């Protein structure tokens, strides 16, 4: 058997305009990036607060390398945990207002770690239809029976909870849905889960650094401290570095250190990553200036782009889905912006979003200036007019 069937798949993707040519960034992440030698306005990164190239984070990473070197040496349970990991976890627990935190190599890994640790073959997971791929994969790994409820449909959730009474049930939701920017009805999920005796888990990857006081996330946003059993987070988005974590009770974290497979069988985050993350948490703890600038920028951009005649999805956060429908339209606008306007705004198409719901997901950040935003808005207007979209 040869691998030529892969070529057929790739050709089909190209034919249906679903093939993604990945752009190479030559230099650091920021409001502007260099691609193919051109300076481009960056409207697609999850670097919400501009921390990915922040001088204080760079300096913290460099200092950590001087003291701790570059590699962790082993998985954390054998020889890979150092005092930096421990300190970061204490800081994150304080930031999230939970008893304890365990860090992982990525948010994706944190989901693969925690879901199979909590439920198995005999158990039930109830999951929102738009949950992130890493939640879906974590659910599959657990071998639990998975029931999916329509996006944010609390009546459907309650029905499934009712049908599965007497079993161990884990309810999982994204906090902020990454492709649409809407927020999970977490107070209602917490209330229903309590009523039916289910365990609750929220993946706050797009909520941290964005929602709640000082960007503490969705639980803080709704004042639900102590009412959600498991919080998954990422250090790769607003925190500007890389990594993931689980926040919750000391009991939960103690258990994960004994049983979570990505913790036990994959090496730790490097010292530079961890030290930079510590600095990000310190900056957020000390001031909410970056968070409020992010929101100001997002509100301005969303208002202007709607006034220009574009259709936005039902976002409640800085995630800005400019809805275009067919994949080819989203690709055409993205390409026009890239080639003619020096704006990097990636089209998001099937299978990341459903067929017919292609979009450009604009990610405005605290690092963008008023001038940058106006540049981007003018570019969208010109390209949209040329393509007959507005
Ligand atoms: C981005 C994202 C992840 C993955 O986080 P990484 O740290 O990049 O692995 C997990 N869950 C959700 C909801 C996300 O949006």
Short mmCIF file of C-alpha atoms and ligand atoms in Angstrom, two decimals:
data_model
loop_
_atom_site.label_atom_id
_atom_site.label_comp_id
_atom_site.label_asym_id
_atom_site.label_seq_id
_atom_site.Cartn_x
_atom_site.Cartn_y
_atom_site.Cartn_z
CA UNK A 1 0.00 0.00 0.00
CA UNK A 2 1.51 3.35 -1.00
CA UNK A 3 0.62 6.73 0.41
CA UNK A 4 -0.69 8.02 -2.94
CA UNK A 5 -4.22 8.20 -1.49
CA UNK A 6 -2.96 11.23 0.45
CA UNK A 7 -2.35 13.04 -2.86
CA UNK A 8 -5.96 12.43 -3.85
CA UNK A 9 -7.13 13.96 -0.57
CA UNK A 10 -4.86 16.97 -1.04
CA UNK A 11 -6.00 17.50 -4.62
CA UNK A 12 -9.62 17.38 -3.47
CA UNK A 13 -8.84 20.02 -0.84
CA UNK A 14 -7.19 22.24 -3.46
CA UNK A 15 -10.12 21.80 -5.86
CA UNK A 16 -12.62 22.83 -3.20
CA UNK A 17 -10.52 25.80 -2.02
CA UNK A 18 -9.99 24.18 1.38
CA UNK A 19 -6.23 23.78 1.08
CA UNK A 20 -4.39 26.01 3.54
CA UNK A 21 -1.03 27.44 2.45
CA UNK A 22 0.60 28.18 5.79
CA UNK A 23 2.28 31.57 5.98
CA UNK A 24 5.79 31.85 7.41
CA UNK A 25 6.35 34.71 9.87
CA UNK A 26 9.91 36.03 9.70
CA UNK A 27 10.43 37.47 13.17
CA UNK A 28 8.45 38.10 16.32
CA UNK A 29 4.67 38.14 16.78
CA UNK A 30 3.14 41.57 17.16
CA UNK A 31 0.65 44.03 15.67
CA UNK A 32 2.77 43.89 12.52
CA UNK A 33 4.68 40.87 11.24
CA UNK A 34 7.02 40.21 8.36
CA UNK A 35 5.92 37.66 5.74
CA UNK A 36 7.75 37.05 2.44
CA UNK A 37 9.81 40.16 3.20
CA UNK A 38 6.68 42.33 3.47
CA UNK A 39 5.47 44.15 6.59
CA UNK A 40 1.88 43.03 7.22
CA UNK A 41 -0.80 44.06 9.69
CA UNK A 42 -1.39 40.96 11.83
CA UNK A 43 -5.08 40.26 12.43
CA UNK A 44 -4.98 36.56 13.20
CA UNK A 45 -2.94 35.84 16.26
CA UNK A 46 -4.24 34.75 19.67
CA UNK A 47 -1.62 37.02 21.23
CA UNK A 48 -4.49 39.05 22.74
CA UNK A 49 -2.42 41.23 25.05
CA UNK A 50 0.74 41.58 23.00
CA UNK A 51 2.74 39.58 25.55
CA UNK A 52 4.36 37.22 23.00
CA UNK A 53 7.21 39.67 22.43
CA UNK A 54 6.96 41.76 25.62
CA UNK A 55 10.37 42.98 26.89
CA UNK A 56 9.69 41.82 30.48
CA UNK A 57 8.78 38.30 29.33
CA UNK A 58 11.82 38.11 27.07
CA UNK A 59 14.07 39.17 29.90
CA UNK A 60 12.50 36.66 32.32
CA UNK A 61 13.01 33.87 29.77
CA UNK A 62 16.63 34.83 29.19
CA UNK A 63 17.36 34.93 32.91
CA UNK A 64 15.76 31.53 33.41
CA UNK A 65 17.96 30.06 30.68
CA UNK A 66 21.06 31.44 32.42
CA UNK A 67 20.06 29.75 35.67
CA UNK A 68 18.16 26.62 34.58
CA UNK A 69 19.39 25.94 31.03
CA UNK A 70 17.18 25.11 28.08
CA UNK A 71 15.82 21.58 28.59
CA UNK A 72 13.74 20.05 31.38
CA UNK A 73 15.73 16.78 31.28
CA UNK A 74 12.85 14.39 31.82
CA UNK A 75 9.15 14.00 32.39
CA UNK A 76 8.07 15.95 35.43
CA UNK A 77 7.37 12.97 37.67
CA UNK A 78 10.92 11.65 37.29
CA UNK A 79 13.31 14.60 37.13
CA UNK A 80 11.67 17.36 35.11
CA UNK A 81 9.97 19.45 37.76
CA UNK A 82 11.98 22.38 39.00
CA UNK A 83 11.23 25.27 41.34
CA UNK A 84 10.08 27.41 38.40
CA UNK A 85 7.22 25.01 37.60
CA UNK A 86 6.16 24.95 41.20
CA UNK A 87 6.22 28.73 41.51
CA UNK A 88 4.22 29.21 38.29
CA UNK A 89 1.57 26.79 39.53
CA UNK A 90 1.25 28.64 42.83
CA UNK A 91 0.95 31.95 40.98
CA UNK A 92 -1.66 30.58 38.59
CA UNK A 93 -3.72 29.10 41.44
CA UNK A 94 -3.70 32.49 43.12
CA UNK A 95 -4.60 34.21 39.83
CA UNK A 96 -7.48 31.80 39.11
CA UNK A 97 -8.55 31.74 42.78
CA UNK A 98 -8.40 27.95 42.95
CA UNK A 99 -6.62 25.71 45.47
CA UNK A 100 -4.10 24.28 43.04
CA UNK A 101 -2.86 24.17 39.45
CA UNK A 102 -0.91 21.69 37.34
CA UNK A 103 0.84 22.92 34.21
CA UNK A 104 1.13 20.95 30.97
CA UNK A 105 3.01 21.34 27.68
CA UNK A 106 -0.08 22.80 25.98
CA UNK A 107 -3.77 23.42 26.44
CA UNK A 108 -4.39 20.53 24.05
CA UNK A 109 -2.41 18.24 26.36
CA UNK A 110 -4.22 19.54 29.42
CA UNK A 111 -7.52 18.31 27.91
CA UNK A 112 -5.98 14.96 26.93
CA UNK A 113 -4.70 14.69 30.51
CA UNK A 114 -7.69 15.60 32.60
CA UNK A 115 -10.69 14.11 30.76
CA UNK A 116 -9.51 10.47 30.70
CA UNK A 117 -8.32 10.88 34.31
CA UNK A 118 -11.86 11.69 35.44
CA UNK A 119 -14.11 9.39 33.40
CA UNK A 120 -13.82 5.96 31.79
CA UNK A 121 -15.74 3.30 29.87
CA UNK A 122 -18.65 3.10 32.30
CA UNK A 123 -19.16 6.86 32.49
CA UNK A 124 -20.86 9.63 30.53
CA UNK A 125 -19.62 12.92 29.06
CA UNK A 126 -22.06 15.62 27.98
CA UNK A 127 -20.36 18.08 25.63
CA UNK A 128 -21.33 21.24 23.70
CA UNK A 129 -21.47 20.73 19.93
CA UNK A 130 -18.91 23.48 19.30
CA UNK A 131 -16.32 22.36 21.85
CA UNK A 132 -12.66 22.53 20.79
CA UNK A 133 -10.96 19.62 19.00
CA UNK A 134 -8.76 18.90 22.02
CA UNK A 135 -11.86 18.36 24.17
CA UNK A 136 -13.28 16.04 21.53
CA UNK A 137 -10.04 14.06 21.44
CA UNK A 138 -9.83 13.95 25.25
CA UNK A 139 -13.38 12.59 25.31
CA UNK A 140 -12.48 9.90 22.76
CA UNK A 141 -9.40 8.87 24.74
CA UNK A 142 -11.50 8.44 27.88
CA UNK A 143 -13.75 5.83 26.18
CA UNK A 144 -16.73 7.26 28.05
CA UNK A 145 -20.09 7.49 26.27
CA UNK A 146 -20.26 10.99 24.78
CA UNK A 147 -23.53 12.85 24.29
CA UNK A 148 -23.34 16.12 22.37
CA UNK A 149 -25.94 18.82 22.99
CA UNK A 150 -26.71 21.55 20.42
CA UNK A 151 -24.58 24.64 20.99
CA UNK A 152 -25.51 26.37 24.30
CA UNK A 153 -28.87 24.52 24.41
CA UNK A 154 -29.60 24.24 28.14
CA UNK A 155 -32.89 22.39 27.68
CA UNK A 156 -31.04 19.68 25.74
CA UNK A 157 -28.35 19.56 28.43
CA UNK A 158 -30.97 19.13 31.15
CA UNK A 159 -32.68 16.35 29.21
CA UNK A 160 -29.39 14.44 28.88
CA UNK A 161 -28.61 14.97 32.57
CA UNK A 162 -32.04 13.59 33.44
CA UNK A 163 -31.54 10.52 31.23
CA UNK A 164 -28.19 9.72 32.83
CA UNK A 165 -28.98 10.10 36.50
CA UNK A 166 -27.20 7.60 38.73
CA UNK A 167 -24.12 7.48 36.49
CA UNK A 168 -20.88 9.41 36.76
CA UNK A 169 -21.42 12.35 34.38
CA UNK A 170 -18.93 15.02 33.29
CA UNK A 171 -20.32 18.15 31.61
CA UNK A 172 -17.73 19.92 29.45
CA UNK A 173 -17.89 23.27 27.70
CA UNK A 174 -15.58 25.76 26.09
CA UNK A 175 -15.73 29.04 28.03
CA UNK A 176 -15.44 31.28 24.97
CA UNK A 177 -16.12 29.49 21.68
CA UNK A 178 -13.05 30.02 19.59
CA UNK A 179 -14.52 30.44 16.12
CA UNK A 180 -17.60 32.49 17.09
CA UNK A 181 -16.57 34.41 20.19
CA UNK A 182 -19.76 33.70 22.13
CA UNK A 183 -19.67 32.73 25.82
CA UNK A 184 -20.94 29.51 27.44
CA UNK A 185 -23.96 29.92 29.76
CA UNK A 186 -21.81 28.77 32.66
CA UNK A 187 -24.10 29.82 35.55
CA UNK A 188 -26.90 27.68 34.10
CA UNK A 189 -24.51 24.77 33.43
CA UNK A 190 -23.27 24.96 37.04
CA UNK A 191 -26.83 25.07 38.37
CA UNK A 192 -28.01 22.10 36.30
CA UNK A 193 -24.90 20.05 37.07
CA UNK A 194 -25.39 20.63 40.79
CA UNK A 195 -29.07 19.68 40.56
CA UNK A 196 -28.27 16.42 38.76
CA UNK A 197 -25.03 15.62 40.61
CA UNK A 198 -22.71 15.98 37.59
CA UNK A 199 -19.06 17.10 37.48
CA UNK A 200 -18.38 20.39 35.64
CA UNK A 201 -15.43 21.33 33.43
CA UNK A 202 -14.77 24.52 31.46
CA UNK A 203 -11.97 25.09 28.96
CA UNK A 204 -11.12 28.77 29.38
CA UNK A 205 -8.48 29.04 26.63
CA UNK A 206 -10.01 32.15 25.03
CA UNK A 207 -11.28 33.55 28.33
CA UNK A 208 -8.05 33.93 30.23
CA UNK A 209 -6.52 37.36 29.85
CA UNK A 210 -9.82 38.46 28.31
CA UNK A 211 -12.80 37.90 30.65
CA UNK A 212 -13.23 38.73 34.32
CA UNK A 213 -11.29 41.04 36.60
CA UNK A 214 -7.67 41.34 35.35
CA UNK A 215 -8.45 38.62 32.80
CA UNK A 216 -8.94 35.89 35.41
CA UNK A 217 -11.34 34.16 33.03
CA UNK A 218 -14.92 33.00 32.68
CA UNK A 219 -15.39 31.73 36.25
CA UNK A 220 -14.46 35.15 37.59
CA UNK A 221 -16.58 36.85 34.89
CA UNK A 222 -19.70 35.07 36.23
CA UNK A 223 -18.63 35.07 39.91
CA UNK A 224 -18.68 31.26 40.00
CA UNK A 225 -15.57 30.65 42.11
CA UNK A 226 -15.77 27.26 43.83
CA UNK A 227 -18.67 26.09 41.65
CA UNK A 228 -16.79 24.61 38.68
CA UNK A 229 -14.85 21.40 39.37
CA UNK A 230 -12.26 21.61 36.61
CA UNK A 231 -10.85 24.61 34.75
CA UNK A 232 -8.54 24.02 31.81
CA UNK A 233 -6.40 26.91 30.63
CA UNK A 234 -3.78 27.71 28.05
CA UNK A 235 -0.60 29.74 28.38
CA UNK A 236 -0.36 30.00 24.58
CA UNK A 237 -2.95 32.68 23.89
CA UNK A 238 -3.35 35.81 26.02
CA UNK A 239 -0.42 34.79 28.24
CA UNK A 240 1.68 35.00 25.08
CA UNK A 241 3.95 32.00 25.64
CA UNK A 242 3.13 28.28 25.34
CA UNK A 243 1.68 25.66 27.65
CA UNK A 244 -1.53 24.67 29.34
CA UNK A 245 -2.83 23.96 32.81
CA UNK A 246 -5.60 22.51 34.90
CA UNK A 247 -6.90 24.52 37.87
CA UNK A 248 -9.11 23.13 40.63
CA UNK A 249 -9.05 21.55 44.06
CA UNK A 250 -5.89 20.21 45.67
CA UNK A 251 -7.49 16.76 45.46
CA UNK A 252 -7.89 17.03 41.69
CA UNK A 253 -4.31 18.22 41.16
CA UNK A 254 -2.82 15.57 43.47
CA UNK A 255 -4.69 12.91 41.49
CA UNK A 256 -3.55 14.27 38.10
CA UNK A 257 0.09 14.14 39.25
CA UNK A 258 -0.36 10.39 39.82
CA UNK A 259 -2.47 9.51 36.79
CA UNK A 260 -2.52 12.12 33.97
CA UNK A 261 -0.68 10.52 31.06
CA UNK A 262 0.68 13.66 29.30
CA UNK A 263 2.14 14.63 32.70
CA UNK A 264 3.65 11.19 33.32
CA UNK A 265 4.86 10.39 29.80
CA UNK A 266 5.85 13.67 28.12
CA UNK A 267 8.57 16.09 29.19
CA UNK A 268 7.89 19.34 30.96
CA UNK A 269 7.70 22.91 29.72
CA UNK A 270 11.14 24.50 29.44
CA UNK A 271 12.47 26.98 31.99
CA UNK A 272 12.26 29.84 29.51
CA UNK A 273 8.57 29.13 28.83
CA UNK A 274 7.75 28.87 32.51
CA UNK A 275 9.62 32.00 33.54
CA UNK A 276 7.96 34.00 30.76
CA UNK A 277 4.54 32.70 31.87
CA UNK A 278 5.29 33.75 35.45
CA UNK A 279 6.01 37.26 34.22
CA UNK A 280 2.75 37.29 32.22
CA UNK A 281 0.76 36.36 35.34
CA UNK A 282 2.61 39.05 37.33
CA UNK A 283 1.77 41.69 34.72
CA UNK A 284 -1.90 40.71 34.68
CA UNK A 285 -2.12 40.55 38.48
CA UNK A 286 -0.60 44.01 38.79
CA UNK A 287 -2.73 45.84 36.22
CA UNK A 288 -5.77 45.37 34.01
CA UNK A 289 -4.58 48.03 31.57
CA UNK A 290 -3.81 45.57 28.77
CA UNK A 291 -7.16 43.80 29.21
CA UNK A 292 -9.12 47.02 28.95
CA UNK A 293 -7.11 48.18 25.93
CA UNK A 294 -7.90 44.83 24.26
CA UNK A 295 -11.64 45.38 24.84
CA UNK A 296 -11.55 49.00 23.68
CA UNK A 297 -9.76 47.96 20.49
CA UNK A 298 -12.13 45.06 19.86
CA UNK A 299 -15.28 47.15 20.37
CA UNK A 300 -13.98 49.85 18.05
CA UNK A 301 -13.02 47.41 15.30
CA UNK A 302 -16.29 45.46 15.56
CA UNK A 303 -18.39 48.61 15.38
CA UNK A 304 -16.49 50.04 12.40
CA UNK A 305 -16.52 46.81 10.43
CA UNK A 306 -20.29 46.46 10.90
CA UNK A 307 -20.86 50.06 9.88
CA UNK A 308 -18.88 49.28 6.73
CA UNK A 309 -21.53 46.68 5.86
CA UNK A 310 -19.90 43.41 6.88
CA UNK A 311 -21.86 40.82 8.87
CA UNK A 312 -20.43 39.77 12.21
CA UNK A 313 -21.28 36.52 13.99
CA UNK A 314 -22.82 36.50 17.47
CA UNK A 315 -19.61 37.42 19.25
CA UNK A 316 -19.52 38.63 22.87
CA UNK A 317 -15.72 38.89 23.08
CA UNK A 318 -12.78 40.31 21.08
CA UNK A 319 -13.02 37.34 18.69
CA UNK A 320 -14.42 38.97 15.54
CA UNK A 321 -15.91 36.57 12.97
CA UNK A 322 -16.54 38.41 9.70
CA UNK A 323 -19.07 36.02 8.16
CA UNK A 324 -18.72 35.29 4.44
CA UNK A 325 -20.57 32.02 3.82
CA UNK A 326 -18.86 30.07 1.06
CA UNK A 327 -15.24 29.03 1.54
CA UNK A 328 -14.26 30.55 -1.80
CA UNK A 329 -15.49 34.00 -0.73
CA UNK A 330 -13.60 33.90 2.55
CA UNK A 331 -10.46 32.74 0.75
CA UNK A 332 -10.84 35.46 -1.91
CA UNK A 333 -11.20 38.25 0.66
CA UNK A 334 -8.30 36.91 2.69
CA UNK A 335 -6.11 36.70 -0.43
CA UNK A 336 -7.09 40.19 -1.58
CA UNK A 337 -6.28 41.61 1.86
CA UNK A 338 -2.97 39.81 1.84
CA UNK A 339 -1.85 40.62 -1.68
CA UNK A 340 -3.22 44.16 -2.13
CA UNK A 341 -3.53 45.58 1.37
CA UNK A 342 -0.67 44.00 3.38
CA UNK A 343 -3.20 42.69 5.89
CA UNK A 344 -2.80 39.16 7.27
CA UNK A 345 -6.31 37.94 8.13
CA UNK A 346 -6.75 34.23 7.72
CA UNK A 347 -9.87 32.64 6.22
CA UNK A 348 -11.42 29.96 8.44
CA UNK A 349 -13.18 27.29 6.40
CA UNK A 350 -14.56 23.76 6.66
CA UNK A 351 -13.81 21.58 8.62
CA UNK A 352 -12.78 24.14 11.27
CA UNK A 353 -16.25 25.68 10.85
CA UNK A 354 -19.37 24.11 9.20
CA UNK A 355 -19.85 24.23 5.40
CA UNK A 356 -21.45 27.53 4.37
CA UNK A 357 -20.17 29.31 7.48
CA UNK A 358 -16.74 30.32 6.23
CA UNK A 359 -15.40 33.50 7.73
CA UNK A 360 -12.39 35.64 8.39
CA UNK A 361 -11.78 35.58 12.12
CA UNK A 362 -10.22 38.91 12.98
CA UNK A 363 -8.16 38.92 16.14
CA UNK A 364 -7.59 42.43 17.38
CA UNK A 365 -5.11 42.78 20.25
CA UNK A 366 -3.99 45.23 22.90
CA UNK A 367 -0.83 45.66 20.83
CA UNK A 368 -2.71 47.36 17.97
CA UNK A 369 -2.71 51.16 17.95
CA UNK A 370 -5.65 53.27 16.80
CA UNK A 371 -3.73 53.83 13.56
CA UNK A 372 -3.30 50.08 13.05
CA UNK A 373 -7.02 49.48 13.54
CA UNK A 374 -7.95 52.24 11.09
CA UNK A 375 -5.50 50.80 8.57
CA UNK A 376 -7.17 47.40 8.87
CA UNK A 377 -10.70 48.79 8.64
CA UNK A 378 -9.86 50.81 5.51
CA UNK A 379 -8.33 47.70 3.95
CA UNK A 380 -11.43 45.60 4.67
CA UNK A 381 -13.60 48.34 3.13
CA UNK A 382 -11.54 48.57 -0.06
CA UNK A 383 -11.17 44.81 -0.53
CA UNK A 384 -14.82 44.16 0.36
CA UNK A 385 -15.97 46.77 -2.16
CA UNK A 386 -13.73 45.40 -4.92
CA UNK A 387 -15.09 41.89 -4.40
CA UNK A 388 -18.69 43.15 -4.23
CA UNK A 389 -19.18 41.95 -0.65
CA UNK A 390 -20.32 45.27 0.83
C1 LIG B 1 -6.49 27.00 21.60
C2 LIG B 1 -7.30 26.10 22.42
C3 LIG B 1 -6.74 24.98 23.02
C4 LIG B 1 -5.32 24.56 22.77
O1 LIG B 1 -4.41 25.33 23.48
P1 LIG B 1 -2.85 25.18 23.15
O2 LIG B 1 -2.20 25.71 24.37
O3 LIG B 1 -2.58 25.98 21.92
O4 LIG B 1 -2.60 23.72 22.95
C5 LIG B 1 -7.54 24.21 23.84
N1 LIG B 1 -8.84 24.51 24.04
C6 LIG B 1 -9.42 25.58 23.46
C7 LIG B 1 -10.84 25.88 23.73
C8 LIG B 1 -8.67 26.41 22.63
O5 LIG B 1 -9.24 27.47 22.05
#
